[in-house]
CSV table of C-alpha atoms and ligand atoms in Angstrom, one decimal:
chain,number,residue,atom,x,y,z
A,1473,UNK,CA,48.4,29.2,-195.9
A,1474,UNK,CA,51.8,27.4,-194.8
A,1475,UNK,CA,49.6,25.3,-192.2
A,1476,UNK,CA,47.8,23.4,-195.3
A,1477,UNK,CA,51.0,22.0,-196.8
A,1478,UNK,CA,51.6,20.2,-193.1
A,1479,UNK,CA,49.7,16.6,-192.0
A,1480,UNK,CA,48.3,16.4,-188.4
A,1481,UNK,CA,51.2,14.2,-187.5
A,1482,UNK,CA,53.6,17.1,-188.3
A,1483,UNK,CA,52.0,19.5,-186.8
A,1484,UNK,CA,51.2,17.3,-183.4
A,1485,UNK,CA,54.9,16.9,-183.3
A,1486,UNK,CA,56.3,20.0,-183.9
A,1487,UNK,CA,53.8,21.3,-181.2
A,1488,UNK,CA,54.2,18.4,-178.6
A,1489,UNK,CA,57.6,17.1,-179.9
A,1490,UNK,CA,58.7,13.2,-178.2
A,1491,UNK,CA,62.1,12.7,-176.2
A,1492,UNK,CA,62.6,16.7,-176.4
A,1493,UNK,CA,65.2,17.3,-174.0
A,1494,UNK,CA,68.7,16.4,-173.3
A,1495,UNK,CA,70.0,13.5,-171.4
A,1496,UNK,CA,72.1,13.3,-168.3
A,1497,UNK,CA,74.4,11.0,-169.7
A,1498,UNK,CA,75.2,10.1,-173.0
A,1499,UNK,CA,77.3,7.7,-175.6
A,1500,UNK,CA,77.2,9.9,-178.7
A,1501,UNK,CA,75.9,13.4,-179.0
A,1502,UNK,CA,75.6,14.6,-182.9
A,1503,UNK,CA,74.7,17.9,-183.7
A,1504,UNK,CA,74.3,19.1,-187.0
A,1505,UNK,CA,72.2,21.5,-189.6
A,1506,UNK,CA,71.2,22.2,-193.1
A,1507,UNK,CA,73.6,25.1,-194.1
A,1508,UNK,CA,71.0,26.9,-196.6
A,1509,UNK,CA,68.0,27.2,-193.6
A,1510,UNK,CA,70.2,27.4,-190.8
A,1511,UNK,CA,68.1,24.8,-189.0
A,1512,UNK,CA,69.8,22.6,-186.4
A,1513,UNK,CA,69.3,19.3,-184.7
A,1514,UNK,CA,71.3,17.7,-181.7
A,1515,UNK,CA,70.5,13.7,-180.7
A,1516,UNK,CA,72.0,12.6,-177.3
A,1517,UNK,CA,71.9,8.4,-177.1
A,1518,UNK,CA,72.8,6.2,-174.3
A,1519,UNK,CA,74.1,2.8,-175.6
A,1520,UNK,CA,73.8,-0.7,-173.6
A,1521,UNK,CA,75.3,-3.4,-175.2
A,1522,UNK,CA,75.1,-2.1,-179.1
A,1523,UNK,CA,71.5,-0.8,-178.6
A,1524,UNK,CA,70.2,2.6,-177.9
A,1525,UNK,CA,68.8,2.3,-174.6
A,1526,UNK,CA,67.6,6.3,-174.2
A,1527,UNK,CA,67.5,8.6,-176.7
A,1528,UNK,CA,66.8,12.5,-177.0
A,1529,UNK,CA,67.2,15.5,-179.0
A,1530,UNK,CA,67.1,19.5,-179.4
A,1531,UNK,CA,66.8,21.3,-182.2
A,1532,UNK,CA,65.7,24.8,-184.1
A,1533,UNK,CA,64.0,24.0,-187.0
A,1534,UNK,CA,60.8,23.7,-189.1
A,1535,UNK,CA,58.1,21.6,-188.3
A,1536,UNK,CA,59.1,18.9,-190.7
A,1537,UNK,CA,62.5,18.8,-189.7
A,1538,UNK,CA,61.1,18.7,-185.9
A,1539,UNK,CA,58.8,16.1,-186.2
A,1540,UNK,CA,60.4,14.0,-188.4
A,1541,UNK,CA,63.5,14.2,-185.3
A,1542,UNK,CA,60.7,13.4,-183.0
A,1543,UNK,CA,59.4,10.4,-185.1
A,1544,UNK,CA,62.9,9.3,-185.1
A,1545,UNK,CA,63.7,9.2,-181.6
A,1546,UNK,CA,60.4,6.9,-181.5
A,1547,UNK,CA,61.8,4.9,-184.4
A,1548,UNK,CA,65.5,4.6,-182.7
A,1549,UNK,CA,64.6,3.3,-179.0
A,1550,UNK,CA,65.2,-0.1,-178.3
A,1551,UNK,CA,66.6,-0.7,-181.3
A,1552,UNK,CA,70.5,-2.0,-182.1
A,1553,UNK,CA,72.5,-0.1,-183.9
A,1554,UNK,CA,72.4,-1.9,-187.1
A,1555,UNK,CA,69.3,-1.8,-187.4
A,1556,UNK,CA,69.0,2.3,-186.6
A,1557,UNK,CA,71.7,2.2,-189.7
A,1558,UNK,CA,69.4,0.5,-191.8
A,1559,UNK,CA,66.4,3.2,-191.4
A,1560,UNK,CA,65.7,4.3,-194.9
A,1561,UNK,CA,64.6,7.7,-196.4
A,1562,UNK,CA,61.7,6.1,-197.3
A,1563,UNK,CA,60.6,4.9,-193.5
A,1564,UNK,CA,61.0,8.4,-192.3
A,1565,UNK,CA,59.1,9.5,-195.4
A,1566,UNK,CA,56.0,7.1,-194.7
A,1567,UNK,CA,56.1,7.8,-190.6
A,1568,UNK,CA,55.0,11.5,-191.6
A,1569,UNK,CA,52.6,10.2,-193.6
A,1570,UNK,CA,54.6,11.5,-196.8
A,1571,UNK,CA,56.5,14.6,-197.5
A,1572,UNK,CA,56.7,16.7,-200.8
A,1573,UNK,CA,59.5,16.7,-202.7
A,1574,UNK,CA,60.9,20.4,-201.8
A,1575,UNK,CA,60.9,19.8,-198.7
A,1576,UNK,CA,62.7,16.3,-198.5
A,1577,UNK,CA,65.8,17.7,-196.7
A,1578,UNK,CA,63.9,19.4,-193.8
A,1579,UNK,CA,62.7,15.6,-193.6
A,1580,UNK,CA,66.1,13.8,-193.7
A,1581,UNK,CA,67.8,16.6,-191.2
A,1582,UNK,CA,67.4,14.2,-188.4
A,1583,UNK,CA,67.9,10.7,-189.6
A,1584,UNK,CA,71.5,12.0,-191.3
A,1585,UNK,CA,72.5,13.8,-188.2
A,1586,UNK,CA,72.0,10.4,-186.3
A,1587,UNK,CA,73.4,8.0,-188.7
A,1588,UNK,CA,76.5,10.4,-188.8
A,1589,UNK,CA,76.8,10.5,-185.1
A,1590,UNK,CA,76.3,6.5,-185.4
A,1591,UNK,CA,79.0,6.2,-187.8
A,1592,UNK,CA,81.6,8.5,-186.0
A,1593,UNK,CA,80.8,6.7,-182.7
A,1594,UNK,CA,81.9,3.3,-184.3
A,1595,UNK,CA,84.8,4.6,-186.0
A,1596,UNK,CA,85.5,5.9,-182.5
A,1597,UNK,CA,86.0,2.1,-181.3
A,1598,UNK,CA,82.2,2.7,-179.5
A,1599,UNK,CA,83.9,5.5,-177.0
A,1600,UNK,CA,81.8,8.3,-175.8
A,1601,UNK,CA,81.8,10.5,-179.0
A,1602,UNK,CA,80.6,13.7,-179.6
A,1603,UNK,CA,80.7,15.4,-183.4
A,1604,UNK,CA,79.1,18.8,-184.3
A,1605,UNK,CA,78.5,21.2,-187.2
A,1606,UNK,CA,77.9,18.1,-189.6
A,1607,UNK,CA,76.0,19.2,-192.6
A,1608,UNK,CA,73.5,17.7,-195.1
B,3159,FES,FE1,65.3,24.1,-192.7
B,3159,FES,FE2,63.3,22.6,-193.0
B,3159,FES,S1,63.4,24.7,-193.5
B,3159,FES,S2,65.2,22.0,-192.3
């Protein structure tokens, strides 16, 4: 059963997902999927001086590609930018209380989407940015 290959934390997540939603004003908005599922994930962020003040996102997608978004947005909040940038495959990997290995993208689907947006936003010169269709 597909249900045995899931932790509770996953599950809980992708049921009751954190910061679901959209925001009514943003900084950056970064949408993006994983081309061979199809699943997709948009993060909205407000910034205050370099930090992400309010974060949320939407997104189609497995349960491990949810929840690991939703543990993200958790992860993200309050937090400057550098340090957002500096959130490593294997933090998201431990805050789901470990993933196996084929299914390492579905885990990574947020964290690259919002490091992406991140990126774009400061190549931007930290103007209101908004990217889509970036793929992992
Ligand atoms: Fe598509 Fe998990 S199956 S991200």
């Amino acid at each position: 059963m597909a249900d045995e290959i899931y932790s509770e934390i996953i599950l809980d997540l992708y049921k009751n997902p954190q910061n679901f939603g959209h925001l009514k004003e943003y900084d950056i908005k970064a949408s993006g999927g994983n081309p061979i599922c199809g699943d997709e994930v948009s993060f909205e962020v407000k910034i205050d001086q370099d930090k992400i003040n309010e974060i949320k996102f939407v997104g189609e997608g497995c349960a491990i590609s949810k929840a690991s978004s939703s543990l993200l947005t958790e992860m993200a909040k309050g937090k400057p930018l550098w340090e957002v940038k500096k959130i490593s495959n294997q933090d998201v990997f431990e805050s789901l209380g470990g993933v196996i290995q084929t299914r390492i993208k579905c885990a990574l689907l947020g964290i690259s989407v919002l490091k992406m947006g991140i990126e774009k936003f400061e190549q931007n010169g930290k103007r209101k940015t908004e990217v889509q269709n970036l793929r992992i």
